[in-house]
Each structure stands twice: as structure tokens, then as C-alpha cells.
PDB file of C-alpha atoms in Angstrom:
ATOM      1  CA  UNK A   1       0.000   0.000   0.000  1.00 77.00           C
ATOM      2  CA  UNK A   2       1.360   3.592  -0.836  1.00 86.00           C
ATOM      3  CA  UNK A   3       2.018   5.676   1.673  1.00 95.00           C
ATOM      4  CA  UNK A   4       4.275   8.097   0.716  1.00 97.00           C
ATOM      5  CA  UNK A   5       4.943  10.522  -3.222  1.00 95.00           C
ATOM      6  CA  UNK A   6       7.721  11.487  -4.022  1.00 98.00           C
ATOM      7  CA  UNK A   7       8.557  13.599  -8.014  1.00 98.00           C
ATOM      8  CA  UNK A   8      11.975  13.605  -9.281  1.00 98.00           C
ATOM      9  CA  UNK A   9      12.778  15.811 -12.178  1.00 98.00           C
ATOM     10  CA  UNK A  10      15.394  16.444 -14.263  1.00 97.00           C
ATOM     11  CA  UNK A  11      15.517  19.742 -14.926  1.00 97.00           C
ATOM     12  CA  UNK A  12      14.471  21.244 -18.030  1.00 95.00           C
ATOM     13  CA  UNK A  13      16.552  21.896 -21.603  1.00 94.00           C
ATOM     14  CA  UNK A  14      20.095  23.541 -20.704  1.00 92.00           C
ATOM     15  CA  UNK A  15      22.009  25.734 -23.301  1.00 86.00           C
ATOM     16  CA  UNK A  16      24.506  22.722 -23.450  1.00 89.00           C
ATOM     17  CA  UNK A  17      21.798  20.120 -23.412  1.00 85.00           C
ATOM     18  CA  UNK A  18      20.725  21.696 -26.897  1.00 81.00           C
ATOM     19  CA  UNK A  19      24.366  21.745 -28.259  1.00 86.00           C
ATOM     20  CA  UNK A  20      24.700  18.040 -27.348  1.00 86.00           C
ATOM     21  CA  UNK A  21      27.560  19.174 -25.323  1.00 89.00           C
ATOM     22  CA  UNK A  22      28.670  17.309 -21.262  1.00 89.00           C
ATOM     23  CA  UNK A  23      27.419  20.391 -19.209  1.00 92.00           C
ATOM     24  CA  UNK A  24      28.415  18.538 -15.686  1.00 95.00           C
ATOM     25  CA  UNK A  25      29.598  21.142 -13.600  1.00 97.00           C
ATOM     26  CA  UNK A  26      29.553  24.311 -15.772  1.00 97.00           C
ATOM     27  CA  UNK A  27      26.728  26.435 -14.493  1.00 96.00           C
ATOM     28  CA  UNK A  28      24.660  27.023 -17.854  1.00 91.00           C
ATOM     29  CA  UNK A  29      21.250  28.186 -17.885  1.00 94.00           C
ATOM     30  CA  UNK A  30      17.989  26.886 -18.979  1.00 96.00           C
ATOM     31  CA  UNK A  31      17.030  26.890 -22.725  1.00 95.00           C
ATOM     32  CA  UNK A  32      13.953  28.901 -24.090  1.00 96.00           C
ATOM     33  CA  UNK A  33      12.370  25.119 -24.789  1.00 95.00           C
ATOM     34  CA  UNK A  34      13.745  24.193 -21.317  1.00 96.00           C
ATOM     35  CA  UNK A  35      11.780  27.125 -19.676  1.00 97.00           C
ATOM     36  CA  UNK A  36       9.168  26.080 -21.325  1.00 97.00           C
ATOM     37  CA  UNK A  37       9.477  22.443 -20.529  1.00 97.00           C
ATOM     38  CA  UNK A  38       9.796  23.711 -16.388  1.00 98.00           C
ATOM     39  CA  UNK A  39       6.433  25.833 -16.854  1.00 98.00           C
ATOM     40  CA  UNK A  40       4.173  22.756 -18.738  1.00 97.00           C
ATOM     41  CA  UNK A  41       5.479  20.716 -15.912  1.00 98.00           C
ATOM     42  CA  UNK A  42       4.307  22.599 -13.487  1.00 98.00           C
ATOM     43  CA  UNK A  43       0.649  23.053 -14.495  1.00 98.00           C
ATOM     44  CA  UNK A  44       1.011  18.985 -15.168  1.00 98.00           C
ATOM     45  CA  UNK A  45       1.802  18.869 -11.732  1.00 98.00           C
ATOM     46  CA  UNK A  46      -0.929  21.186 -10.683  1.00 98.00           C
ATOM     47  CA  UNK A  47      -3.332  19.275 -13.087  1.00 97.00           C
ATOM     48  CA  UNK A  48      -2.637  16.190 -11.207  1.00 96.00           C
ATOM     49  CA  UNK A  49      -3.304  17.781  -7.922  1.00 97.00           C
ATOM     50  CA  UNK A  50       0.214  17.788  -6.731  1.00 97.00           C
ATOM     51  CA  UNK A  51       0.888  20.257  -3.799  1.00 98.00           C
ATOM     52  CA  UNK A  52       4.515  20.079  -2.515  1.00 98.00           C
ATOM     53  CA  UNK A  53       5.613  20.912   0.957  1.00 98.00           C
ATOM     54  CA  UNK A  54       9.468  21.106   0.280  1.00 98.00           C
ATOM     55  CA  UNK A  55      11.975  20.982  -2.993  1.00 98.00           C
ATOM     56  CA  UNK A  56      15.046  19.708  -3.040  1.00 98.00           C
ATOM     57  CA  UNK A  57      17.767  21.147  -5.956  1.00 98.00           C
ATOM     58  CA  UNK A  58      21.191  20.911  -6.759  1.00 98.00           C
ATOM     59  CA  UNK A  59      23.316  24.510  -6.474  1.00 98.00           C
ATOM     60  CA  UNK A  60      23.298  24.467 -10.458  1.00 98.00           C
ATOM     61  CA  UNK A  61      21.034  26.971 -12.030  1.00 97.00           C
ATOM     62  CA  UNK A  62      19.424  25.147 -14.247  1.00 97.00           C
ATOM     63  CA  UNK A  63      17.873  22.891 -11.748  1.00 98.00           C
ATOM     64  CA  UNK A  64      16.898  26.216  -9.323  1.00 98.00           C
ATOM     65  CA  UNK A  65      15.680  27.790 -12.103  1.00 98.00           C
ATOM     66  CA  UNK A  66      13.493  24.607 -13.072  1.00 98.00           C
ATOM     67  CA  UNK A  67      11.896  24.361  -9.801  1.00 98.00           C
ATOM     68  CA  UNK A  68      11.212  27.887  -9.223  1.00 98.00           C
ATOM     69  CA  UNK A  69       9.133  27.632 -12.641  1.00 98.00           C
ATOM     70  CA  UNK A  70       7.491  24.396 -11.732  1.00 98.00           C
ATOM     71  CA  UNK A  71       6.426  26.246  -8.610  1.00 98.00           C
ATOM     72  CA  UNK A  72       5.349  29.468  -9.908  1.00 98.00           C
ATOM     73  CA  UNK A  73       3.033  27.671 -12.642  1.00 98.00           C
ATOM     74  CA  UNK A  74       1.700  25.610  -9.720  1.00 98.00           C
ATOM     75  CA  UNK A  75       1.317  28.774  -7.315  1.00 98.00           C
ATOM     76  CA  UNK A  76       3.386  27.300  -4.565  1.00 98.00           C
ATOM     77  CA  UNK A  77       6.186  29.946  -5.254  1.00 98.00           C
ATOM     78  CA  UNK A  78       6.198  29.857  -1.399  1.00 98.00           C
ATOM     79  CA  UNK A  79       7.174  26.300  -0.602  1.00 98.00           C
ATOM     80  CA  UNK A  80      10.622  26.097   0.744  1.00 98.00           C
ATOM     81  CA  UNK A  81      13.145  24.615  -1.608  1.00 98.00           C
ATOM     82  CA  UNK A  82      16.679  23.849  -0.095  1.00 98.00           C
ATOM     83  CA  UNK A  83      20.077  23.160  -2.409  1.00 98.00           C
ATOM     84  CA  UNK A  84      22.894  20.717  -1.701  1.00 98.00           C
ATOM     85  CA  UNK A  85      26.118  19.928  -3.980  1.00 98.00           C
ATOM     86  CA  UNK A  86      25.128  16.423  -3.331  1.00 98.00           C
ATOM     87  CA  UNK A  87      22.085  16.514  -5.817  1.00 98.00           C
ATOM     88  CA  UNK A  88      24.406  17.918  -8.674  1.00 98.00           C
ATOM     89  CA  UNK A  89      24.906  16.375 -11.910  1.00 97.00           C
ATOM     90  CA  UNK A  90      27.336  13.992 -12.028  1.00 96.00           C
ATOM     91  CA  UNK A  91      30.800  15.176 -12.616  1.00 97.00           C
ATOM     92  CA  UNK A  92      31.936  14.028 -16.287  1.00 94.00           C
ATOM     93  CA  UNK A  93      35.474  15.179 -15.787  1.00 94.00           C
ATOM     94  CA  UNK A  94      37.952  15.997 -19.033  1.00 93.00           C
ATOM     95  CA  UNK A  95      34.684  15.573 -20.975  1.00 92.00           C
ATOM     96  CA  UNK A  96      33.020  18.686 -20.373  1.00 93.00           C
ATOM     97  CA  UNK A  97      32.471  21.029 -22.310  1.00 90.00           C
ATOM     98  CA  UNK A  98      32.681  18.484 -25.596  1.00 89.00           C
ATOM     99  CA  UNK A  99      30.201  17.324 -27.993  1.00 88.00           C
ATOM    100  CA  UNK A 100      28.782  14.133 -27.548  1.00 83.00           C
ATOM    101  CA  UNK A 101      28.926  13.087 -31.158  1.00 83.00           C
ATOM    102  CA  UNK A 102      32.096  14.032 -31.947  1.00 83.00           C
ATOM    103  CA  UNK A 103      33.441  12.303 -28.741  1.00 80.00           C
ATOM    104  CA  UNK A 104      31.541   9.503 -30.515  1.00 79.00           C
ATOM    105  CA  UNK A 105      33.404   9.651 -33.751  1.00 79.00           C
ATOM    106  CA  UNK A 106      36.577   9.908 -31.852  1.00 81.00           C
ATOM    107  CA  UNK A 107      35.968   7.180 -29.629  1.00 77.00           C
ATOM    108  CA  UNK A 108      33.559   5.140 -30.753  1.00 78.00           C
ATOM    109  CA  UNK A 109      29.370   5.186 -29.609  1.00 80.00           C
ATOM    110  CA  UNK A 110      30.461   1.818 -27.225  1.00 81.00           C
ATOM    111  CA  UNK A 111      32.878   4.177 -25.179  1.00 78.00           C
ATOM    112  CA  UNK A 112      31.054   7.217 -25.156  1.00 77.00           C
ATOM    113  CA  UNK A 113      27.812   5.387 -23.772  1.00 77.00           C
ATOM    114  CA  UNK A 114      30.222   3.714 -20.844  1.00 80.00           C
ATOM    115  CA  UNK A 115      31.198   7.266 -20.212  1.00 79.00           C
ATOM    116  CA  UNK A 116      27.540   8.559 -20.339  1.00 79.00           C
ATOM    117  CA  UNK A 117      25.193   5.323 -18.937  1.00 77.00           C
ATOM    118  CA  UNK A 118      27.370   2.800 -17.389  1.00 83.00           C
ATOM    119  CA  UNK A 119      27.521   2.528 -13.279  1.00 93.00           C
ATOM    120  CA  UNK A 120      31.298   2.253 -12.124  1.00 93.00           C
ATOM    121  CA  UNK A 121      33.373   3.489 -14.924  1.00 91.00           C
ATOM    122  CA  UNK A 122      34.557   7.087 -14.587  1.00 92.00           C
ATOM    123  CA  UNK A 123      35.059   9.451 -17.382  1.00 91.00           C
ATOM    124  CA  UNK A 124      38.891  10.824 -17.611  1.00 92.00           C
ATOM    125  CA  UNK A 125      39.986  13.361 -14.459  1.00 96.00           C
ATOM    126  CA  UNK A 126      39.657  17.217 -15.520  1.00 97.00           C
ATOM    127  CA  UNK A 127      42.957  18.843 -14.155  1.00 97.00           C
ATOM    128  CA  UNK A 128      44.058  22.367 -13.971  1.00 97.00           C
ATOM    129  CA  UNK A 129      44.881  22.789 -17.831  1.00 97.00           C
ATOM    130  CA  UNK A 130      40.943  22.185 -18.686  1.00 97.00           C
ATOM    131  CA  UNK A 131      38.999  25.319 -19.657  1.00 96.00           C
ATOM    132  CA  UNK A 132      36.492  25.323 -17.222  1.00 97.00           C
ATOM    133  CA  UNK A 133      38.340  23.970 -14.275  1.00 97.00           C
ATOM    134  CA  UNK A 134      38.597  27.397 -12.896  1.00 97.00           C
ATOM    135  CA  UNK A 135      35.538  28.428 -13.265  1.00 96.00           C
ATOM    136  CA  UNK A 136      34.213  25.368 -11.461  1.00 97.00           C
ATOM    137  CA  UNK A 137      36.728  25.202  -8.964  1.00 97.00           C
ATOM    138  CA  UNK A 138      36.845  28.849  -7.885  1.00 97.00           C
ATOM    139  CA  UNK A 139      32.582  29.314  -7.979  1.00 97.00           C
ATOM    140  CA  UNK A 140      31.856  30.724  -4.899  1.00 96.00           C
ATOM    141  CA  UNK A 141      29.365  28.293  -4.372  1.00 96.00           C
ATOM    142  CA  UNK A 142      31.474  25.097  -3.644  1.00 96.00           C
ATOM    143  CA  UNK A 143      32.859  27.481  -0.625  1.00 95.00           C
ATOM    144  CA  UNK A 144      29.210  26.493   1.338  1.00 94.00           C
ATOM    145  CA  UNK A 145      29.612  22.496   0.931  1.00 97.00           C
ATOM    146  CA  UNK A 146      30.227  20.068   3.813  1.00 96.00           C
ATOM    147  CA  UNK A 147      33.361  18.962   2.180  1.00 96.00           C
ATOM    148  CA  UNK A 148      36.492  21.523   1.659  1.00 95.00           C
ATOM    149  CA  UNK A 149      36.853  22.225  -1.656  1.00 93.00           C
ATOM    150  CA  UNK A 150      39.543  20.020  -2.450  1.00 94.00           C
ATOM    151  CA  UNK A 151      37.519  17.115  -1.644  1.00 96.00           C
ATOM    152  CA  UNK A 152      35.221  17.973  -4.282  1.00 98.00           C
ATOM    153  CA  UNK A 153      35.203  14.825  -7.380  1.00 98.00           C
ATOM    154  CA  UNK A 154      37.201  15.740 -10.496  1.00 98.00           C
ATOM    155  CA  UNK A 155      35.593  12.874 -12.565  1.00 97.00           C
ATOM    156  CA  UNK A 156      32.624  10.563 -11.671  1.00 96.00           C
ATOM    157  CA  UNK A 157      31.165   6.998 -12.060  1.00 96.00           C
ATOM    158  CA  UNK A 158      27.763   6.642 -11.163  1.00 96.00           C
ATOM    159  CA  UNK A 159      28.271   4.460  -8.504  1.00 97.00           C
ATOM    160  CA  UNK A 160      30.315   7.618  -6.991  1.00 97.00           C
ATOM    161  CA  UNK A 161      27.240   9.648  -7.282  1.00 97.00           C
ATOM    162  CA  UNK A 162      25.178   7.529  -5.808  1.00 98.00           C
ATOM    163  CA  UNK A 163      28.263   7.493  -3.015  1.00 98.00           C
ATOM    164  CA  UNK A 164      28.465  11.029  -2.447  1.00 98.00           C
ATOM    165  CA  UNK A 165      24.154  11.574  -2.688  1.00 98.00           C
ATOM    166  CA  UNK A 166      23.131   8.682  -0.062  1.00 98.00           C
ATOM    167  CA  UNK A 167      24.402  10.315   2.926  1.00 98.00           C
ATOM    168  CA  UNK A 168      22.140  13.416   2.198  1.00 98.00           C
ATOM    169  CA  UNK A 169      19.593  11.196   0.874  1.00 98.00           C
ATOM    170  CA  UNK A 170      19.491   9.269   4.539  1.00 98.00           C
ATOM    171  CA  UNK A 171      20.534  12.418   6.872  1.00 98.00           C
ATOM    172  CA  UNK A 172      18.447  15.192   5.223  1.00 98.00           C
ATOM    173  CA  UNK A 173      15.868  14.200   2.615  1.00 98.00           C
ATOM    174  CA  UNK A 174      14.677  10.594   4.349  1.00 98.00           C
ATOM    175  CA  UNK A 175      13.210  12.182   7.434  1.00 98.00           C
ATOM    176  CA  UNK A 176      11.268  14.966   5.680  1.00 98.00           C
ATOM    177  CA  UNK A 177       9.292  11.984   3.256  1.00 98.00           C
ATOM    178  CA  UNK A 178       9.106  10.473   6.637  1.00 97.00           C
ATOM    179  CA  UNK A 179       7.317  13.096   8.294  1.00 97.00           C
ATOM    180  CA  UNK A 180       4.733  12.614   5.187  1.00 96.00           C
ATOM    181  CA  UNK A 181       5.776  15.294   3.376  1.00 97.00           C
ATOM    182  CA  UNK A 182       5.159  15.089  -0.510  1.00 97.00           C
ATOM    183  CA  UNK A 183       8.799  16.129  -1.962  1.00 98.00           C
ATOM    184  CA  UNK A 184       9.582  17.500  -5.606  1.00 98.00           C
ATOM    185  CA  UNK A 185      13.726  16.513  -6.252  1.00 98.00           C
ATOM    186  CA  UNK A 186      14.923  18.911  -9.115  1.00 98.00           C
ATOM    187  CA  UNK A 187      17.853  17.617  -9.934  1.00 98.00           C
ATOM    188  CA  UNK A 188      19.543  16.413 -12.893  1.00 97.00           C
ATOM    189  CA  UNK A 189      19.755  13.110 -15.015  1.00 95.00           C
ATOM    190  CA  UNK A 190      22.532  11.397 -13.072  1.00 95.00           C
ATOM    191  CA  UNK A 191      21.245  12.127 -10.113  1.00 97.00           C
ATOM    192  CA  UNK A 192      17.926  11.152 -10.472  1.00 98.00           C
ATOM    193  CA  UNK A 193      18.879   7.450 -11.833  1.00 96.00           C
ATOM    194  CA  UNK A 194      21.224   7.346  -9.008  1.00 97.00           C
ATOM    195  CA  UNK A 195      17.913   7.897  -6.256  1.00 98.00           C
ATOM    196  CA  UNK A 196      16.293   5.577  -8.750  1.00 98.00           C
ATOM    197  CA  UNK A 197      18.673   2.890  -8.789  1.00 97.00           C
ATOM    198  CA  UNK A 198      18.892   2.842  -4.925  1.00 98.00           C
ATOM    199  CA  UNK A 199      14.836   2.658  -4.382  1.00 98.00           C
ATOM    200  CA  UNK A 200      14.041   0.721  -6.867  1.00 97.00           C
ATOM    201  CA  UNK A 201      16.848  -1.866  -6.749  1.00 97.00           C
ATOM    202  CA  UNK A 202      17.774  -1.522 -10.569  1.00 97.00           C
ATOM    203  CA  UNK A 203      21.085  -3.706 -11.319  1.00 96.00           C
ATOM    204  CA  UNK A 204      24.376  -2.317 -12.328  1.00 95.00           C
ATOM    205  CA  UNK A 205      23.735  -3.922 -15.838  1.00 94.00           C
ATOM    206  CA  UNK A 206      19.886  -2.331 -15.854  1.00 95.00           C
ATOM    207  CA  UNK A 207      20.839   0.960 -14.908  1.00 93.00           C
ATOM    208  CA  UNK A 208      22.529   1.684 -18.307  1.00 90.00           C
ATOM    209  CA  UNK A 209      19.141   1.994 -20.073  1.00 91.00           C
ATOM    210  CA  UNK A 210      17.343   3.771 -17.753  1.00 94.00           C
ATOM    211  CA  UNK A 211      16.960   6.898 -19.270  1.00 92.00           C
ATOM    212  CA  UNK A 212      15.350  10.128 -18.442  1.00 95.00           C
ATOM    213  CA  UNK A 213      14.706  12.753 -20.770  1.00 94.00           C
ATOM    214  CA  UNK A 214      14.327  16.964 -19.284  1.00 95.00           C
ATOM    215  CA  UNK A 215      11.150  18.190 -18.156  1.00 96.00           C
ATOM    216  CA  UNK A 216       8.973  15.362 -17.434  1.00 97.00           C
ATOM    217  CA  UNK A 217       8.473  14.420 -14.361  1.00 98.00           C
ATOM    218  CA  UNK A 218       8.866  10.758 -12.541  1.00 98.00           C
ATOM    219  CA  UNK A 219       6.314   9.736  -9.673  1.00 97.00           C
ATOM    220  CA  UNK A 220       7.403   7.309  -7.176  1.00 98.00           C
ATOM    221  CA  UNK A 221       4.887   6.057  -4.810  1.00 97.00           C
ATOM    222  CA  UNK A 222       6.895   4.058  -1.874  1.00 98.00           C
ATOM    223  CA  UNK A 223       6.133   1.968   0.913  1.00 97.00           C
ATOM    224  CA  UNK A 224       6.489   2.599   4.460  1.00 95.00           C
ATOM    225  CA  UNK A 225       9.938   1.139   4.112  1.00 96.00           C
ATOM    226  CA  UNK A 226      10.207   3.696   1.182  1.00 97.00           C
ATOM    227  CA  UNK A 227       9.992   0.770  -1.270  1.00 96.00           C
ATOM    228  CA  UNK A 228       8.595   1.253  -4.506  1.00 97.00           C
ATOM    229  CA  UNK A 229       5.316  -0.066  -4.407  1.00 97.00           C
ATOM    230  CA  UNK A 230       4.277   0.202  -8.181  1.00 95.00           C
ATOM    231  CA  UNK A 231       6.769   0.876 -11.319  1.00 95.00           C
ATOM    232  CA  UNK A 232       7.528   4.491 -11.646  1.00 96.00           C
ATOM    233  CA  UNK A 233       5.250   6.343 -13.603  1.00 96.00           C
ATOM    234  CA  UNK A 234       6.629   9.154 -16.446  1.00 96.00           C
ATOM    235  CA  UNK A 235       3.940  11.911 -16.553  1.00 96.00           C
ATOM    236  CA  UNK A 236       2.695  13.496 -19.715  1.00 93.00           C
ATOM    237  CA  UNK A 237       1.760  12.785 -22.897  1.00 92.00           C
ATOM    238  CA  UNK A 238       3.609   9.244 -23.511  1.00 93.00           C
ATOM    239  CA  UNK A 239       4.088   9.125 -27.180  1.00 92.00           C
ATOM    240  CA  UNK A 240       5.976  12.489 -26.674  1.00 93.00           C
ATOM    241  CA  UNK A 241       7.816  11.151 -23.624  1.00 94.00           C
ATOM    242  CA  UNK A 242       9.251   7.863 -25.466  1.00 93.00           C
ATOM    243  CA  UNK A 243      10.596  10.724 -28.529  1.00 90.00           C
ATOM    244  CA  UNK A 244      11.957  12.470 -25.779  1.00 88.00           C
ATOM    245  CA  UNK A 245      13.771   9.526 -24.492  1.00 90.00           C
ATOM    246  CA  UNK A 246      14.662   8.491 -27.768  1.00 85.00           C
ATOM    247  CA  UNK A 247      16.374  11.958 -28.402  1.00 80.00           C
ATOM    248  CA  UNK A 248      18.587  11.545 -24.962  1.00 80.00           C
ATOM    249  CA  UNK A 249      19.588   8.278 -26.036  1.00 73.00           C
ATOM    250  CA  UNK A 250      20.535   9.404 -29.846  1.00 72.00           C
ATOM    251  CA  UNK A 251      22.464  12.078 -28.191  1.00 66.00           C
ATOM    252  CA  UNK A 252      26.141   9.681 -28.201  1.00 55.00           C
ATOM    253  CA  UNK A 253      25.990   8.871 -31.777  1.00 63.00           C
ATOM    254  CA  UNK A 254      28.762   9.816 -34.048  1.00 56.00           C
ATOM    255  CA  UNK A 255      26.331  10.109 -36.833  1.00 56.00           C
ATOM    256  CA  UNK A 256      24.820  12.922 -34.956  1.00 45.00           C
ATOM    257  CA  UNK A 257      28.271  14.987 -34.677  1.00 41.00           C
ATOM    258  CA  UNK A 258      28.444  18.687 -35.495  1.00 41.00           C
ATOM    259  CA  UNK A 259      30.428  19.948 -38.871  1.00 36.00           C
TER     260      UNK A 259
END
């Protein structure tokens, strides 16, 4: 029997997101399509009756931003929404910044979708001589985690997100569902399959085609135990969700590269 609801979301279209590019880390903004994708969620949401008493975010942008839409098209712009480091995309290392495709044709698709899907291989390390390592590294927001700075990943598996997510998960976000709370998690597509992959069980093998494509949002209904009592449940129009997750999936394709 359910007893508890919990939404996870990956946030809607980023700038990088449209250029088929690893965002990761880099603090882009949403897309014109992604603010649009935050806003129809919303009055989904609000359609469905949904009235949240706390959100959850990453400290990116795009996944504030998203939420703060979602909420304003619901007219709950006054439900508290907290941000941890711990709900951030995962951290893809050398690769950001590049094009998916043409890592693709460089690599091959096989390798690129390890790098992208798999659960415990990490992407290369960035290092001091990548572009956006400063600008990471010296954001003034990493200065407010519970870990110094220099404890901060440099490349990521999965499996390491998952790592670095559970303790919040268990210490911070566990007792609020507990208190019956109905939670919205705006986060981002790693780190939404890594919350998935924990409640639901998924194997390391499975986890690789899980996919979740921006804007739509993912009901979980869970247990008293917080186990998953029916299969989670994609909201929205479901031809245009399966596109959608057909367009993610396309996204490491070398035929797809950029001249």
C-alpha cells in the first residue's frame, strides 16, 4: 500500500543540453524550450493535484531555475526549496564542455555510452589545464559544501554519485518523506537514476538503459519502508515522452556529430 509521493525531475533543456555538449559542472542556464518544458510541468503537476511541501535542488542553475518555474506555474512559489552539492549532476570530468557526437566519432558510440550510462566506470579526471576547471573550482558556491573544496570529485562513475548523494539522501531528505511530506527533487539526469537505482533496486547492468529525458516528471509512490510499491510512472503525454527519451539516447551517436 502507498504511503508516501515522491517527483523527481530532471531539470528542463540547458544551453549545453541543446548543443549536445557534457554540461556537468559548468553552471549554464535553462534553454527557451527548457523554460518552457519547467512551466508545462508545473501546471502537469498542478493538473494532477500535486501540492509540494518542500523541494530539493542541486546549487546548479538550471535545476533552481526549473523548480522555481514548476512552482510558480503551480502557485506554490512559497514552498521552501533547499540546495545541496550532493544533488548535482554527475561530474563528467575531461569531458566537459565536448560534444557528444564528436566524442563519438573519436571514440567510438560503445565508449562514449560507458562514459555517459554505465555505473562504475569514470570518465577521464579534468585537471588544472581544462577550460572550465577554474571556473568550477573557484565558484563561490562550492565554498558552502560540507566537504572543503579540495575534496570535491574531479571525474565521476555513477556508482560515486550515488556514493556522495546517499548520505544526504538518509541524513536530510529521508526524514522529511518520513514526516509525510510530498517532496519534488529537481535535480539532474545522473542524479535522479542514481535515487532511482537505490529505491528501486535496478542492477548495475539495468541501470545503463534507464533513461530520463528533461522536463517530465517521474512519480514514485513508496512503501512505508520507502519501497517502490508500483513501477515508476513518467507523466505526460507518452508518445511524446518515449521521442523524448529516444532523443537523450541518440544524443552519443557519431552520426549525430556537429560539422
Amino acid at each position: 500500500m502507498s504511503k508516501y509521493r515522491l517527483v523527481l525531475l530532471r531539470h528542463g533543456e540547458g544551453a549545453w543540453n541543446k548543443e549536445n555538449r557534457f554540461c556537468s559542472w559548468v553552471d549554464q542556464k535553462l534553454s527557451e524550450e527548457g523554460v518552457k518544458e519547467a512551466r508545462d510541468c508545473g501546471r502537469l503537476l498542478k493538473e494532477q493535484g500535486y501540492k509540494f511541501d518542500l523541494v530539493f535542488t542541486s546549487l546548479l542553475s538550471r535545476s533552481i531555475h526549473t523548480a522555481w518555474l514548476v512552482l510558480e506555474a503551480m502557485g506554490q512559489e512559497w514552498v521552501p526549496v533547499v540546495k545541496s552539492w550532493r544533488l548535482n549532476e554527475r561530474h563528467y570530468g575531461a569531458l566537459i564542455g565536448l560534444n557528444r557526437a564528436e566524442m563519438a566519432l573519436q571514440h567510438g558510440e560503445q565508449k562514449v555510452k560507458q562514459w555517459r550510462r554505465s555505473y562504475n566506470i569514470s570518465p577521464p579526471l579534468i585537471d588544472e589545464s581544462h577550460p572550465y576547471y577554474t571556473e568550477i573550482y573557484n565558484d563561490r558556491r562550492y565554498a558552502t559544501c560540507d566537504v572543503p573544496k579540495e575534496n570535491l570529485p574531479r571525474a565521476e562513475s555513477l556508482k560515486e554519485v550515488l556514493d556522495r548523494l546517499l548520505p544526504y539522501w538518509n541524513s536530510t531528505v529521508v526524514p522529511e518523506i518520513q514526516k509525510g511530506k510530498t517532496i519534488l527533487i529537481s535535480g539532474h539526469g545522473n542524479s535522479c537514476r542514481a535515487i532511482l537505482k537505490h529505491l528501486e533496486g535496478v542492477s548495475d547492468e539495468d541501470i545503463a538503459s534507464v533513461t530520463l529525458p528533461t522536463g517530465v516528471p517521474v512519480q514514485l509512490e513508496l512503501d512505508e519502508n520507502l519501497k517502490p510499491v508500483k513501477p515508476r510512472q513518467l507523466l505526460g503525454d507518452q508518445a511524446k515522452i518515449q521521442a523524448a527519451i529516444k532523443k537523450v539516447e541518440d544524443q552519443g551517436k557519431a552520426k549525430q556529430a556537429t560539422k
